[in-house]
């Protein structure tokens, strides 16, 4: 059968009409509020402006935000990094973990909204551009299988896959495994967190050959004290990784650094 002659402009017109019909049924609205937006899957201007991106000044090592540049100690480091130098090289996070970013992150973690990975990964790609550029492979912080079962997806793995694709790097979603479920770390102090997760992670034996001598970018959704990232970094380095960097969607600020000294 001969292909029908194309009518110039007809396809875009039909697409526009089709989209117009869809929009009339479900006009695109902001990912985190009811405000109308031009493009489905985006934030409205107010929600976008409300997000607090983490920018300098910050700890050069763990990326925790400073109120002012004078908060860094020797080497510009934060108290946490001076007390317990992390095993990873550099960590960065895109957003402050606050009421605004929670409107993206909590539904992403708990309410089956995997499409929120897109805007979160876009912020992370900007904050972690240097880390993405120097990594050999990308891997997420794992969920214990029981939690994976109840949540249906590992949100860190969704972020890792998007970031790896954008940076043209391999992603190994199951590089790390949790040996045992860890309780929510909630309000625990740094030392208690570190003790709880110390040997909670293991490398899958079949992935070890892909890890040796490589620089790994470890991806997580929310970084709190950094204890989880540090425990993962330890497992990766012990299995032969050359170095580990960390990239998170959001970072809980260190309360010690949020008051004017
Ligand atoms: Zn909005
Ligand atoms: Zn630090």
XYZ file of C-alpha atoms and ligand atoms in Angstrom:
263
model
C 0.000 0.000 0.000
C 1.314 3.402 -0.951
C 2.027 5.738 1.884
C -0.429 8.591 1.854
C 1.114 11.870 0.778
C 2.107 13.880 3.769
C 0.229 17.064 4.305
C 2.665 19.719 5.427
C 1.981 20.725 8.961
C -0.756 18.140 9.525
C 1.099 16.004 12.085
C 2.040 18.829 14.419
C -1.507 20.078 14.107
C -2.955 16.677 15.014
C -0.485 16.416 17.883
C -1.514 19.799 19.082
C -5.144 18.843 18.827
C -4.517 15.551 20.617
C -2.608 17.266 23.368
C -5.271 19.932 23.528
C -7.911 17.293 24.183
C -5.748 15.676 26.871
C -5.013 19.011 28.479
C -8.714 19.817 28.618
C -9.306 16.606 30.570
C -6.208 16.850 32.782
C -4.532 20.228 32.469
C -0.874 19.863 33.432
C -0.244 20.937 36.980
C 2.837 21.446 39.111
C 4.492 18.303 40.485
C 4.134 19.519 44.067
C 1.053 21.754 44.126
C -2.164 22.344 42.218
C -0.868 25.301 40.215
C -1.260 25.004 36.433
C 1.992 24.705 34.446
C 2.821 24.758 30.744
C 4.558 21.385 30.644
C 3.507 18.201 32.432
C 6.162 16.962 34.855
C 7.551 20.350 35.889
C 7.300 22.615 38.927
C 5.440 25.922 38.969
C 7.551 29.052 39.341
C 6.720 29.450 43.040
C 7.617 25.852 43.966
C 10.796 26.037 41.883
C 11.856 29.295 43.569
C 11.034 27.826 46.987
C 13.685 25.082 46.663
C 16.919 25.920 48.444
C 19.810 24.790 46.315
C 22.999 24.187 48.276
C 25.688 26.548 47.055
C 28.952 27.867 48.509
C 29.933 28.330 51.272
C 29.926 24.650 52.213
C 32.276 22.020 53.630
C 34.594 21.084 50.732
C 34.525 17.443 51.808
C 30.975 16.498 52.781
C 29.138 19.431 51.178
C 27.218 20.415 54.306
C 26.045 24.026 53.886
C 27.648 26.811 55.936
C 25.893 30.012 56.930
C 29.083 31.941 56.137
C 32.578 31.147 54.930
C 34.110 31.581 58.386
C 32.447 28.411 59.670
C 35.036 26.093 58.171
C 37.870 24.906 60.436
C 41.329 23.804 59.228
C 41.162 23.116 55.493
C 37.734 24.754 55.447
C 36.262 21.520 56.868
C 33.105 21.225 58.975
C 33.231 19.892 62.575
C 31.833 16.523 61.456
C 34.603 15.958 58.908
C 37.260 17.127 61.388
C 36.003 14.782 64.123
C 35.525 11.751 61.850
C 37.067 12.138 58.399
C 34.736 10.336 55.996
C 35.989 7.462 53.882
C 34.488 8.923 50.736
C 36.387 11.680 48.917
C 33.662 14.247 48.263
C 29.928 14.425 48.861
C 27.500 16.913 47.341
C 23.757 17.365 47.606
C 21.473 19.393 45.405
C 18.912 20.752 47.854
C 18.539 21.570 51.505
C 16.257 19.056 53.148
C 13.500 21.423 54.296
C 9.752 21.876 53.876
C 10.118 22.843 50.201
C 12.282 19.896 49.135
C 10.240 17.500 51.276
C 7.300 18.182 48.979
C 9.314 16.511 46.235
C 11.200 13.934 48.259
C 8.576 12.506 50.614
C 6.097 11.560 47.844
C 9.031 10.181 45.852
C 10.080 7.971 48.781
C 6.770 6.950 50.231
C 3.875 7.667 47.881
C 4.736 5.794 44.721
C 5.612 8.841 42.633
C 8.649 7.594 40.647
C 8.188 10.401 38.082
C 9.648 12.794 40.680
C 13.050 11.217 39.930
C 13.297 13.438 36.831
C 13.336 16.874 38.453
C 15.393 15.604 41.414
C 18.030 14.077 39.122
C 18.195 17.325 37.140
C 19.072 19.275 40.295
C 21.592 16.583 41.284
C 23.288 16.612 37.887
C 23.952 20.319 38.318
C 25.186 20.082 41.929
C 27.301 16.998 41.211
C 28.584 17.798 37.712
C 32.240 17.444 38.731
C 31.615 14.161 40.564
C 29.676 12.713 37.630
C 32.408 13.738 35.209
C 35.141 11.929 37.154
C 33.330 8.724 38.101
C 33.707 5.376 36.311
C 30.404 3.967 37.465
C 27.289 4.912 39.401
C 25.577 2.857 42.119
C 22.730 3.587 44.541
C 22.569 3.135 48.295
C 20.546 -0.098 48.545
C 17.272 -0.727 50.313
C 16.801 -3.897 52.291
C 14.715 -6.311 50.233
C 11.884 -6.151 52.734
C 11.606 -2.402 52.378
C 12.059 -2.696 48.617
C 9.079 -5.035 48.595
C 6.843 -2.599 50.484
C 7.960 0.494 48.534
C 8.113 -1.273 45.160
C 11.164 0.648 43.976
C 14.471 1.817 45.338
C 14.264 5.574 44.931
C 18.054 5.959 45.053
C 18.354 3.471 42.171
C 15.932 5.512 40.043
C 18.097 8.585 40.618
C 21.326 6.645 39.942
C 19.999 5.293 36.657
C 18.970 8.719 35.397
C 22.257 10.319 36.406
C 24.321 7.508 34.862
C 22.400 7.755 31.608
C 22.882 11.521 31.440
C 26.629 11.195 32.122
C 27.124 8.150 29.841
C 28.418 6.014 32.666
C 27.406 2.471 33.623
C 24.972 2.098 36.507
C 25.108 -1.023 38.682
C 21.833 -0.854 40.642
C 22.627 -3.957 42.726
C 26.329 -3.303 43.358
C 25.677 -2.969 47.093
C 23.317 -4.999 49.233
C 22.035 -4.508 52.745
C 22.976 -7.412 54.942
C 20.202 -6.594 57.382
C 17.486 -3.980 57.682
C 18.580 -0.924 59.631
C 15.996 0.900 61.739
C 15.165 4.474 60.719
C 18.085 6.540 61.978
C 15.746 9.422 62.860
C 16.974 11.540 65.701
C 19.996 9.458 66.631
C 23.328 11.195 67.105
C 26.207 10.756 64.679
C 28.029 8.088 66.704
C 24.887 5.991 67.215
C 24.080 6.205 63.505
C 27.577 5.165 62.543
C 27.457 2.164 64.893
C 24.087 1.021 63.525
C 25.142 1.022 59.894
C 28.832 0.147 60.330
C 28.745 -3.254 58.648
C 25.234 -3.164 57.228
C 26.419 -3.187 53.600
C 28.096 -5.768 51.410
C 29.203 -5.873 47.776
C 27.508 -8.461 45.574
C 30.267 -10.966 44.763
C 29.451 -11.052 41.049
C 29.941 -7.276 40.795
C 33.372 -7.176 42.435
C 35.304 -7.535 39.150
C 33.514 -4.452 37.772
C 34.421 -2.464 40.861
C 38.176 -3.000 41.223
C 40.242 0.075 40.586
C 37.175 2.144 39.684
C 35.930 5.443 41.030
C 32.359 4.953 42.202
C 29.679 7.616 42.485
C 27.300 6.533 45.223
C 23.788 7.992 44.919
C 21.250 8.514 47.702
C 18.036 10.467 48.144
C 18.617 12.164 51.504
C 21.933 12.510 53.305
C 21.636 13.163 57.040
C 24.774 12.601 59.102
C 26.540 10.824 56.247
C 26.813 7.611 58.305
C 25.086 5.512 55.639
C 27.186 6.954 52.817
C 30.320 6.375 54.866
C 29.418 2.750 55.621
C 28.755 2.142 51.906
C 32.050 3.829 50.994
C 33.882 1.558 53.421
C 32.368 -1.557 51.860
C 33.205 -0.326 48.341
C 36.817 0.549 49.222
C 37.373 -2.744 51.038
C 36.152 -4.541 47.904
C 38.716 -2.710 45.781
C 37.110 0.514 44.566
C 39.748 3.178 43.836
C 37.665 5.969 45.363
C 34.097 6.849 46.250
C 32.167 10.103 45.852
C 28.608 10.676 47.035
C 25.746 12.572 45.417
C 22.423 13.069 47.223
C 19.218 14.805 46.227
C 18.937 16.598 49.566
C 21.031 17.226 52.616
C 19.924 17.760 56.199
C 21.920 20.792 57.400
C 24.116 20.266 60.466
C 22.264 22.111 63.282
C 25.632 23.165 64.750
C 26.232 25.169 61.572
C 22.849 26.836 61.377
C 23.339 29.365 64.160
C 25.336 32.541 63.853
C 28.471 32.057 65.958
Zn 3.826 24.407 42.549
Zn 32.165 18.205 56.204
